[in-house]
One Martini backbone bead per residue (centre of mass of N, CA, C, O) as a GRO file, in nm:
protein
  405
    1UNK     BB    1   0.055   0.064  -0.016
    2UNK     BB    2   0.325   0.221   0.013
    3UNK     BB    3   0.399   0.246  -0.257
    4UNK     BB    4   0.168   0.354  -0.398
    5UNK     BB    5   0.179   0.624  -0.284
    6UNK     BB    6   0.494   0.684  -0.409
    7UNK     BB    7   0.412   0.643  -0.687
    8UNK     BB    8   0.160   0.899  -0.656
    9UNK     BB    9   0.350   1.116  -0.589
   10UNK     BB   10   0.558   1.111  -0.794
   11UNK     BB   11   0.364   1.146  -1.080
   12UNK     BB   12   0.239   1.418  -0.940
   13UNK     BB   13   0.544   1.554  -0.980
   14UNK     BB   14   0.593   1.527  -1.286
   15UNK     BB   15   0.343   1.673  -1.375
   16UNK     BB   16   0.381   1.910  -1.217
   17UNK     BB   17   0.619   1.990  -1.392
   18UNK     BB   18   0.529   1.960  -1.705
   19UNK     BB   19   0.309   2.187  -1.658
   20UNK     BB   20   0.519   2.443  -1.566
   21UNK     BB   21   0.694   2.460  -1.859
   22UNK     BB   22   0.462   2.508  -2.025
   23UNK     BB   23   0.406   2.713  -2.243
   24UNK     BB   24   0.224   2.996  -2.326
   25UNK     BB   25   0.018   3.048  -2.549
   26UNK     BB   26  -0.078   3.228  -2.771
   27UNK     BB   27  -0.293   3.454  -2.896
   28UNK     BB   28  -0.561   3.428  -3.085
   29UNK     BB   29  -0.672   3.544  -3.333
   30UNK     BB   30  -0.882   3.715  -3.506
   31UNK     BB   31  -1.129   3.680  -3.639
   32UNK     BB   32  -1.207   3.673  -4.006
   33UNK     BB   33  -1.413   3.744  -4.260
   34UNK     BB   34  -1.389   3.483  -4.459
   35UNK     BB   35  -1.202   3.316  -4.291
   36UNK     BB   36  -0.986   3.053  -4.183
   37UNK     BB   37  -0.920   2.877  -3.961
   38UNK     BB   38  -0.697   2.790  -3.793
   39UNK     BB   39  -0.454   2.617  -3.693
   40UNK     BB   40  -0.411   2.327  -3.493
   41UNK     BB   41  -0.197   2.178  -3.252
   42UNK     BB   42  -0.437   1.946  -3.232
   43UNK     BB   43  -0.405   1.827  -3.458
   44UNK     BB   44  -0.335   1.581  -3.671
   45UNK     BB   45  -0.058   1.458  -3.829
   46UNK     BB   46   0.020   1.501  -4.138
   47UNK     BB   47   0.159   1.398  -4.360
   48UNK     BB   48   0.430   1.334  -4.549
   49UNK     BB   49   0.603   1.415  -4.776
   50UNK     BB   50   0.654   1.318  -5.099
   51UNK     BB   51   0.913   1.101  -5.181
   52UNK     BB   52   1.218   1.046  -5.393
   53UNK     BB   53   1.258   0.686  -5.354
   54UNK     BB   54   1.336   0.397  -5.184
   55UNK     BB   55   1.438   0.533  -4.938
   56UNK     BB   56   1.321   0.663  -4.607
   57UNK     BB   57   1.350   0.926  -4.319
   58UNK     BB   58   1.310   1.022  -3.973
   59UNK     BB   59   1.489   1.116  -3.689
   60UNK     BB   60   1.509   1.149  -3.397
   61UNK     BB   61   1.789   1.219  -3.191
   62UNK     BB   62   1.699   1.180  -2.892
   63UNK     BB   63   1.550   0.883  -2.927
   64UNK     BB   64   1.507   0.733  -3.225
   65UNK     BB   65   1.239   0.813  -3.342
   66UNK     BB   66   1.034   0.750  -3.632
   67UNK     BB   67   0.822   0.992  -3.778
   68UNK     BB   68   0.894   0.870  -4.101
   69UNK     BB   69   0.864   0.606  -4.339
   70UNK     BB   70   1.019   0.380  -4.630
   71UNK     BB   71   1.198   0.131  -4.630
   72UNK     BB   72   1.435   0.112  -4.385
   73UNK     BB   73   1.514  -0.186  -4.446
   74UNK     BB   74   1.628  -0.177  -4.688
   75UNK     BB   75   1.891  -0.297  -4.893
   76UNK     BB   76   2.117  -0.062  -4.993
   77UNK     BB   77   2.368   0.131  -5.171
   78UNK     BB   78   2.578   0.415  -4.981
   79UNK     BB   79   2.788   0.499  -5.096
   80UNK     BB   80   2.955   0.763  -4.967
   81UNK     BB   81   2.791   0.739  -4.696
   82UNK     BB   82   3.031   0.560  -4.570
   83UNK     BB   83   3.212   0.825  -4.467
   84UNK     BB   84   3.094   0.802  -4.191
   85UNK     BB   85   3.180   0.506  -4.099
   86UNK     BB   86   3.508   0.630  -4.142
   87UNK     BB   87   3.499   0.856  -3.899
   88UNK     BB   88   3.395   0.669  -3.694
   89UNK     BB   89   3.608   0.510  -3.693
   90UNK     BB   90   3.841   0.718  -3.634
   91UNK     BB   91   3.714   0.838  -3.365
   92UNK     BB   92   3.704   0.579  -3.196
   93UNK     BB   93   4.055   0.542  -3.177
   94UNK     BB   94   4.124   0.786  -3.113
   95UNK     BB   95   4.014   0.747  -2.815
   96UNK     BB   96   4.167   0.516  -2.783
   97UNK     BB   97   4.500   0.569  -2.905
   98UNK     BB   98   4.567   0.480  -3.206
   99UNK     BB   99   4.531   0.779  -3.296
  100UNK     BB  100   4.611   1.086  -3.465
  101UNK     BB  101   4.593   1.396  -3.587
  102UNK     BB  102   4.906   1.404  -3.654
  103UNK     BB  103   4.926   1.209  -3.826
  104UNK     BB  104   5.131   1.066  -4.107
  105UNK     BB  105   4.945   1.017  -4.398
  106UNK     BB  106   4.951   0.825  -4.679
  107UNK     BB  107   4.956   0.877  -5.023
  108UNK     BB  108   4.920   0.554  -5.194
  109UNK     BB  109   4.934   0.434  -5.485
  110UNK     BB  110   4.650   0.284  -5.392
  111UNK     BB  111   4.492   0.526  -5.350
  112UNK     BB  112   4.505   0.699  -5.571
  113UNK     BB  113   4.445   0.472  -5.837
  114UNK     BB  114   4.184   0.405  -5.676
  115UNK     BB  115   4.083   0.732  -5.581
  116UNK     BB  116   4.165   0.968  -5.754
  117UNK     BB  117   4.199   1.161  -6.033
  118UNK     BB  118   4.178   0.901  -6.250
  119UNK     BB  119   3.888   0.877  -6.178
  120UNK     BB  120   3.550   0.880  -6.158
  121UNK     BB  121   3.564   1.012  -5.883
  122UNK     BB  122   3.580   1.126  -5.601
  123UNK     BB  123   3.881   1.369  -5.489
  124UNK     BB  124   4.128   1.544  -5.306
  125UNK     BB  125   4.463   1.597  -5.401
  126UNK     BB  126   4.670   1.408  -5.262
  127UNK     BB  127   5.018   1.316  -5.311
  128UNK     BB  128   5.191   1.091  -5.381
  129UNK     BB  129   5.403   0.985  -5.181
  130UNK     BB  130   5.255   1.206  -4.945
  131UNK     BB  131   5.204   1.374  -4.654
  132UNK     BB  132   4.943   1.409  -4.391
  133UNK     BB  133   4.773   1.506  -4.175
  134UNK     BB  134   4.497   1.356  -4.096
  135UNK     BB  135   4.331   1.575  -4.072
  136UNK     BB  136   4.316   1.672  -4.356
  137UNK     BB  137   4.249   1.398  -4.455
  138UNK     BB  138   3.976   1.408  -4.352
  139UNK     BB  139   3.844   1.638  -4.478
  140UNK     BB  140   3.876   1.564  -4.746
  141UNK     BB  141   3.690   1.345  -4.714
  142UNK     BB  142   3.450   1.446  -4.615
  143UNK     BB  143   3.394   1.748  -4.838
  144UNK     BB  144   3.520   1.607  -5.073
  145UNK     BB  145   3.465   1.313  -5.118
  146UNK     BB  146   3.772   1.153  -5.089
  147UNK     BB  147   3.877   0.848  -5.175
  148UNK     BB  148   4.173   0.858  -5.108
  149UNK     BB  149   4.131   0.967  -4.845
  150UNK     BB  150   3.988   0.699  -4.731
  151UNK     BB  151   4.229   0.483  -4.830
  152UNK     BB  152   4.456   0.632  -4.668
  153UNK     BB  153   4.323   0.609  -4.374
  154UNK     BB  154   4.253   0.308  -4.366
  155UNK     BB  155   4.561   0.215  -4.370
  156UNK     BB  156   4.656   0.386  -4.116
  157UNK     BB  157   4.471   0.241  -3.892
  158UNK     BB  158   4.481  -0.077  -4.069
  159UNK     BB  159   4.694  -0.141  -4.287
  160UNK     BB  160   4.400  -0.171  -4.472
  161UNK     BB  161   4.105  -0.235  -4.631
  162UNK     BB  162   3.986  -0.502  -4.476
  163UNK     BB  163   4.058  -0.466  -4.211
  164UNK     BB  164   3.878  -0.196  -4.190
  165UNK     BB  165   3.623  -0.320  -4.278
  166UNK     BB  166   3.617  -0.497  -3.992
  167UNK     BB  167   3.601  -0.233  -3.812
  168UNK     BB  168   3.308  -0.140  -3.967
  169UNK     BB  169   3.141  -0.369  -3.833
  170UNK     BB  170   3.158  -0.369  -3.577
  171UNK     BB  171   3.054  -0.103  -3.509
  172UNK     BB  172   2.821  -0.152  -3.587
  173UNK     BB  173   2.727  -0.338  -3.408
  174UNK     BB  174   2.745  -0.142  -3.157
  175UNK     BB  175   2.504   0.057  -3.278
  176UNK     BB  176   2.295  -0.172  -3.436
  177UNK     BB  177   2.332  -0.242  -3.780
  178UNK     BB  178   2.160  -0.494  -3.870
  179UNK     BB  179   2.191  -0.439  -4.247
  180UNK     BB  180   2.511  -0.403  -4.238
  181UNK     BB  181   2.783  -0.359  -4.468
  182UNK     BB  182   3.106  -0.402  -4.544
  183UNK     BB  183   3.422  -0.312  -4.756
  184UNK     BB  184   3.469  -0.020  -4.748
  185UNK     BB  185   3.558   0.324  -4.710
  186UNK     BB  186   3.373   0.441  -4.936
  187UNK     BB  187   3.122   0.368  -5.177
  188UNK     BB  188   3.202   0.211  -5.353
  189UNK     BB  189   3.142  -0.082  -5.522
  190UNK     BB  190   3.036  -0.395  -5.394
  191UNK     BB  191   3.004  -0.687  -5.242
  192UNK     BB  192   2.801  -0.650  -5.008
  193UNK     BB  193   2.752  -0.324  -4.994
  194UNK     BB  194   2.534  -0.224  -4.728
  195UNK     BB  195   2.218  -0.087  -4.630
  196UNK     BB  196   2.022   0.151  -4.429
  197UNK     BB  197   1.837   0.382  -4.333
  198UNK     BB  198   1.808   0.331  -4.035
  199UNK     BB  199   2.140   0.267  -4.006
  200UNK     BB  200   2.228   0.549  -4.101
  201UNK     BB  201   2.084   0.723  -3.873
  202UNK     BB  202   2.214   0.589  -3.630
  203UNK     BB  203   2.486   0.697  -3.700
  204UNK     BB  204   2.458   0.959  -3.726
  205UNK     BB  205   2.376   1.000  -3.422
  206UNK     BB  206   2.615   0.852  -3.287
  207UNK     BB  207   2.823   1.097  -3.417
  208UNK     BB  208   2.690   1.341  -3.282
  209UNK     BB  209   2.723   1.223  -2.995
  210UNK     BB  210   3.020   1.039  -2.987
  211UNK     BB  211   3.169   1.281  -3.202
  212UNK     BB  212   3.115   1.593  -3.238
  213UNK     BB  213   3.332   1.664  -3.367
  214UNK     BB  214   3.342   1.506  -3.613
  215UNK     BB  215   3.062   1.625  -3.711
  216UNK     BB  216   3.150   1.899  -3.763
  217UNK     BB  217   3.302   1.854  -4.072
  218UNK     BB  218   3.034   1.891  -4.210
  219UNK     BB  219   3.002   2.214  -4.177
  220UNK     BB  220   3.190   2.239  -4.402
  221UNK     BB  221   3.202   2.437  -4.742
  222UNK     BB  222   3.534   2.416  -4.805
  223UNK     BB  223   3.809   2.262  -4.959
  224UNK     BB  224   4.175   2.273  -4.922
  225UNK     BB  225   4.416   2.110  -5.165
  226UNK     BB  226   4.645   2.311  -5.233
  227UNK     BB  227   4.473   2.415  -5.550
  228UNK     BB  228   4.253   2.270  -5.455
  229UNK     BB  229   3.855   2.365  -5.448
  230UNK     BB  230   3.602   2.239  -5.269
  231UNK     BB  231   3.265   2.166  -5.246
  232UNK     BB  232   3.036   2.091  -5.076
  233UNK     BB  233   2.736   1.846  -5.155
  234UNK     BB  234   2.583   2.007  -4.960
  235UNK     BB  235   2.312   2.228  -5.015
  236UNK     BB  236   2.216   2.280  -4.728
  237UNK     BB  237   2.420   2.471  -4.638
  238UNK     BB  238   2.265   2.691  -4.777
  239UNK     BB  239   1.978   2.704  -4.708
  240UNK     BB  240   2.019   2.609  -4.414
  241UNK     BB  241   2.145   2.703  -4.122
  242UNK     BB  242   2.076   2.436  -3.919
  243UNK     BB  243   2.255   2.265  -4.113
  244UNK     BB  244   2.523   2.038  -4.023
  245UNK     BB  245   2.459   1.802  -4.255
  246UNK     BB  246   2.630   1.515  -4.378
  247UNK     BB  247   2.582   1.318  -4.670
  248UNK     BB  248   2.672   1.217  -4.984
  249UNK     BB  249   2.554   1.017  -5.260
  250UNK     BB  250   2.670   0.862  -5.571
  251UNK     BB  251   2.566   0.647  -5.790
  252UNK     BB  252   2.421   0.459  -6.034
  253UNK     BB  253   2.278   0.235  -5.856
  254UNK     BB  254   2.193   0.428  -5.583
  255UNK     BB  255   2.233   0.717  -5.680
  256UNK     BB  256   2.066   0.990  -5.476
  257UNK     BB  257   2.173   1.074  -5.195
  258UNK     BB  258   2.090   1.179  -4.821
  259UNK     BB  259   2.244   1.285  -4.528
  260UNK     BB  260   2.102   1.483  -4.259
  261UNK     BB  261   2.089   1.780  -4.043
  262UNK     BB  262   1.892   1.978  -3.797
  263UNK     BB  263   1.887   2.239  -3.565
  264UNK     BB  264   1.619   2.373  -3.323
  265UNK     BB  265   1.723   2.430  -3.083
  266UNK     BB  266   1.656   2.117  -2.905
  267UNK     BB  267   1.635   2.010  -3.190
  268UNK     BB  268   1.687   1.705  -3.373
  269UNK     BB  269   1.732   1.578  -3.693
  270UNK     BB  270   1.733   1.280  -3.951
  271UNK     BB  271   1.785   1.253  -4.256
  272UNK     BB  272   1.689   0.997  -4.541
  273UNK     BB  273   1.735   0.957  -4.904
  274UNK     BB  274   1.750   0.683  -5.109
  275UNK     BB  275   1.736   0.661  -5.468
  276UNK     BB  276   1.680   0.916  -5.620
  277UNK     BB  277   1.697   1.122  -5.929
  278UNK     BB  278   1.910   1.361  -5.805
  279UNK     BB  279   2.010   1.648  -5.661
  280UNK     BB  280   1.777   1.836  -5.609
  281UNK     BB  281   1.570   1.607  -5.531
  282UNK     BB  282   1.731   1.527  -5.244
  283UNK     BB  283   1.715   1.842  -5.144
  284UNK     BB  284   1.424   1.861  -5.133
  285UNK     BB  285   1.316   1.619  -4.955
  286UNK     BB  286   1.524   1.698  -4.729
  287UNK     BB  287   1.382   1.969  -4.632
  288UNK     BB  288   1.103   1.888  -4.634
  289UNK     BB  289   1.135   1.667  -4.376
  290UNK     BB  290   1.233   1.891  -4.181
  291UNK     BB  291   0.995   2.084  -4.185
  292UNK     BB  292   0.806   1.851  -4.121
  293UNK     BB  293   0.937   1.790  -3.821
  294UNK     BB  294   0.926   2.087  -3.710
  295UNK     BB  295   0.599   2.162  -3.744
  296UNK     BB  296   0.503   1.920  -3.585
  297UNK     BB  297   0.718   1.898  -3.395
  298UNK     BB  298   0.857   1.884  -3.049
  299UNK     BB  299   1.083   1.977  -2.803
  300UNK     BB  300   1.117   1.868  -2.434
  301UNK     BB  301   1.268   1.940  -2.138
  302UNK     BB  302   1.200   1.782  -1.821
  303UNK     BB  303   1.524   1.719  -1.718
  304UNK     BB  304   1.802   1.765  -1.567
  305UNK     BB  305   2.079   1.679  -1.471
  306UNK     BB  306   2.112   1.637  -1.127
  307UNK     BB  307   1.803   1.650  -1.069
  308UNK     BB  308   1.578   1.633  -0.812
  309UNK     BB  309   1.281   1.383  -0.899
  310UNK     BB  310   1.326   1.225  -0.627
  311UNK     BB  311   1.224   1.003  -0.322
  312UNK     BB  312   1.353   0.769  -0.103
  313UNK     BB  313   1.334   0.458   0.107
  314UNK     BB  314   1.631   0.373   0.367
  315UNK     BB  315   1.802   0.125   0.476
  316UNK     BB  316   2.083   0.122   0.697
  317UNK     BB  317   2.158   0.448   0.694
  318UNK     BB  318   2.260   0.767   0.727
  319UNK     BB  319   2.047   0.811   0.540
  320UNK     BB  320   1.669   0.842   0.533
  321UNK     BB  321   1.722   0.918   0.214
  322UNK     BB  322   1.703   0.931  -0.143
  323UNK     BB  323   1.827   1.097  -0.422
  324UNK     BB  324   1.694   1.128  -0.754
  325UNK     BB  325   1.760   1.091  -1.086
  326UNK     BB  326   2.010   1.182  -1.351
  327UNK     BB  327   2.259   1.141  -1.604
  328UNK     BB  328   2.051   1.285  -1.812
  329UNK     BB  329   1.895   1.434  -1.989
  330UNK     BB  330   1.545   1.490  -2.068
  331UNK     BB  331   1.403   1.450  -2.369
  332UNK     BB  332   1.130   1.484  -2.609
  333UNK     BB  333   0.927   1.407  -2.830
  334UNK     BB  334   0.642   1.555  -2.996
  335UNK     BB  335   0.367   1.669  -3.090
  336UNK     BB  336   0.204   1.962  -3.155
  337UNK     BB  337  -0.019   1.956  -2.870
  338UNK     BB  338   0.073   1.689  -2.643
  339UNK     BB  339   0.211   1.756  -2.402
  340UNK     BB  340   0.051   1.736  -2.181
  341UNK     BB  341  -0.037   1.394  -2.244
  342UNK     BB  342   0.201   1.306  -2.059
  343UNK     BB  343   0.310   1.039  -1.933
  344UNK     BB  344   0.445   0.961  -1.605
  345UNK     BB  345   0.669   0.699  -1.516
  346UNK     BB  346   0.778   0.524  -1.165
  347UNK     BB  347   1.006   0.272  -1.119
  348UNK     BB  348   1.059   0.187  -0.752
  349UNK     BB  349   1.146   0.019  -0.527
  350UNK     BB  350   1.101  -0.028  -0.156
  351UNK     BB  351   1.352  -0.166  -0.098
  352UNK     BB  352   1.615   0.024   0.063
  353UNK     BB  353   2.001  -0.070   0.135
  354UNK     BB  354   2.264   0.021   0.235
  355UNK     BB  355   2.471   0.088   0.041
  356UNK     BB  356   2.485   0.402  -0.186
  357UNK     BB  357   2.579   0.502  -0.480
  358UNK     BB  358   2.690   0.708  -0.702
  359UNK     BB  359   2.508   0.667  -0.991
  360UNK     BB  360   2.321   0.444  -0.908
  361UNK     BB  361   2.081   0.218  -1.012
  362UNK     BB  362   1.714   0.239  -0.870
  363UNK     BB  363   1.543   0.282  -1.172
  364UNK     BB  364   1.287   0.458  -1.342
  365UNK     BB  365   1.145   0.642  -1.634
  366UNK     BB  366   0.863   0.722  -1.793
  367UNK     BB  367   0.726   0.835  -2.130
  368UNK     BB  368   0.382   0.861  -2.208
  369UNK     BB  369   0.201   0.803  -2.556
  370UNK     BB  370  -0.052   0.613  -2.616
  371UNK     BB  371   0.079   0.378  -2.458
  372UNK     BB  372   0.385   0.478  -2.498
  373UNK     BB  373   0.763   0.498  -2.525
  374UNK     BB  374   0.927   0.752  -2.574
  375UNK     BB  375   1.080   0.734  -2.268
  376UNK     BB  376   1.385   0.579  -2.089
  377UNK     BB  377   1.539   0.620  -1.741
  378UNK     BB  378   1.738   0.620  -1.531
  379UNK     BB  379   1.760   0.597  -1.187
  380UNK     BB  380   1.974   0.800  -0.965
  381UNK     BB  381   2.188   0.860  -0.730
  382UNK     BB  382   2.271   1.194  -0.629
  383UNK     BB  383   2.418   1.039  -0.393
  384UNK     BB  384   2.544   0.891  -0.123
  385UNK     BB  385   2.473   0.591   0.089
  386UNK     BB  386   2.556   0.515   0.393
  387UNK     BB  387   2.611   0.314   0.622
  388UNK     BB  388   2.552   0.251   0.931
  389UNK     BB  389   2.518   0.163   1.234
  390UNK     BB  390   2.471  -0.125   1.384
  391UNK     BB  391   2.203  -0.009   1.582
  392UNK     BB  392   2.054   0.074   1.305
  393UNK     BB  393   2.073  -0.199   1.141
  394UNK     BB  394   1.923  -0.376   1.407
  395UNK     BB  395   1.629  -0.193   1.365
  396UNK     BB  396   1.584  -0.219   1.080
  397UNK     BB  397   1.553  -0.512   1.046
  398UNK     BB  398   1.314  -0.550   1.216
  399UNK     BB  399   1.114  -0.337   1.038
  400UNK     BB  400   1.134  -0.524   0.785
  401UNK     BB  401   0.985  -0.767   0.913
  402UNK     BB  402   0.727  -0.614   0.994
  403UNK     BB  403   0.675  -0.493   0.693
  404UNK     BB  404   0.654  -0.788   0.531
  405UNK     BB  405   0.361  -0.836   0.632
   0.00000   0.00000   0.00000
């Protein structure tokens, strides 16, 4: 009975703190004679825009959930939207101490003849048999979507392409991505070498979150090397300024592809656009996809880190209280005037043993959303509670047999 009361005063206290938040709607239009009645964001969201692609999604980069696709687990082609995947493995090496900024990578003649500018993709102009820091390398690839300096950092990270490519599947399966293989580090053809609008989405999500610094180098608009000036393939970088990623890519098989992404205010989306018909094509679907969902959907920040939203009791403890929070903000996705209707729910034991450590996680927080569960976080100890003394570990060892019953 008595669990159920601190949990029922808990969702009371979550829903009473969501409340307090909502912003104050803004004061409707005087209506006007033959004029048409505002539109209400309690309507339910209308479709999404129709996309031109083999595969499509959107997805809310706070939560990972898809607000809108077709095709996401298709099997395509992702042609150099690869070098996501490739930034993805250099930012995780680097992080653990495999290589650094400063390293010098060869740009060897097996890069240069398979992915130069004797080719006919992309290409960065770095020269044959000379080095350069791994960071100018790594920029050549991003912006300039230079398979060259993909094949040159492959071969410098993990000493071939084959090698690279067993460490991008690897990578791959840590973040999610359950129907990608990789062969190569560019995202030229090869037999095997697939991914899915979903699984693309996931990475950029995961790169954006686990390694902000390298997701950064996609909102460069222009790269040089030596004499040669390329820029970002990526036109919504000029179109909208909100957009600071992430990928184009383009073969004959694949098509036109683009992943973007695009924040305003709290809120990051991540479009996918897969097997497009051109290149205007794949920047206007994918403009069209972020503007509905940043028009229709809103994103609520309801707790920040280390913020007090529950108290529990603690036995055996030196005190007899544990304060619960989070270990990272809590934001949620939801369409936009649903917030109100966000239902807030804690799982928390009933029975709390002392010693607890700082950051132990104590239980659950859900909100959930027409019975759906849009976000869940463990609920963390923000400070220890040491074990008691003796003889007050042995007056509540008694309370809890007697509470037992």
């Amino acid at each position: 009975m008595k669990s159920r009361f601190v949990l029922a005063a808990l969702t009371a206290f979550v829903v009473g703190i969501a409340l307090a938040q909502t912003p104050t709607p803004p004061i409707p239009p005087v209506p006007q004679p033959n004029a048409a009645a505002p539109a209400s964001d309690a309507l339910p969201v209308p479709p999404p825009p129709e996309i031109t692609g083999t595969a499509w999604l959107l997805m809310d980069a706070t939560s990972g959930n898809i607000l809108a696709g077709e095709n996401v687990d298709m099997q395509v082609e992702p042609a150099s939207i690869t070098k996501v995947m490739t930034s993805y493995v250099i930012a995780a090496e680097m992080a653990g101490g495999k290589v650094a900024k400063t390293d010098q990578v060869m740009m060897s003649e097996n890069a240069w003849r398979t992915g130069g500018a004797a080719t006919d993709g992309s290409y960065s102009g770095f020269e044959v048999n000379q080095t350069a820091p791994l960071l100018e390398m790594e920029k050549g690839m991003v912006v300039q979507s230079g398979n060259d300096a993909a094949i040159a950092l492959a071969e410098h990270v993990a000493g071939s392409v084959d090698a690279f490519a067993a460490l991008m599947n690897q990578y791959a399966a840590r973040i999610g991505m359950q129907n990608s293989h990789f062969v190569n580090p560019t995202g030229l053809p090869g037999e095997g070498h697939v991914s899915t609008a979903r699984d693309l989405a996931l990475l950029a999500r995961a790169l954006i979150h686990n390694y902000p610094e390298a997701y950064s180098y996609n909102s460069i608009k222009e790269y040089t090397v030596g004499s040669i000036t390329q820029p970002n393939r990526n036109v919504l970088l000029w179109r909208d300024d909100s957009v600071d990623g992430i990928k184009t890519g383009h073969t004959s098989a694949a098509g036109y592809c683009l992943m973007a992404s695009a924040q305003r205010g709290d809120q990051r989306l991540i479009s996918v656009v897969m097997g497009s018909t051109s290149e205007k094509q794949r920047a206007d679907d994918s403009q069209a996809l972020l503007n509905w969902g940043f028009r229709f959907y809103e994103t609520h920040k309801l707790f920040d880190a280390g913020t007090q939203i529950a108290e529990q009791k603690v036995w055996k403890g030196q005190a007899d209280q544990v304060q619960l929070g989070l270990s990272q903000p809590l934001l949620v996705t939801v369409p936009r005037g649903r917030y109100e209707q966000l239902q807030p729910m804690m799982d928390v034991p009933t029975a709390l043993v002392a010693p607890i450590e700082q950051g132990q996680a104590i239980g659950t927080v859900k909100v959930m959303l027409d019975g759906e569960v849009l976000a869940q976080r463990p609920l963390v100890a923000i400070s220890a509670i040491e074990e008691a003394g003796f003889f007050k570990r042995l007056w509540h060892e008694l309370l809890m047999w007697w509470h037992s019953d």
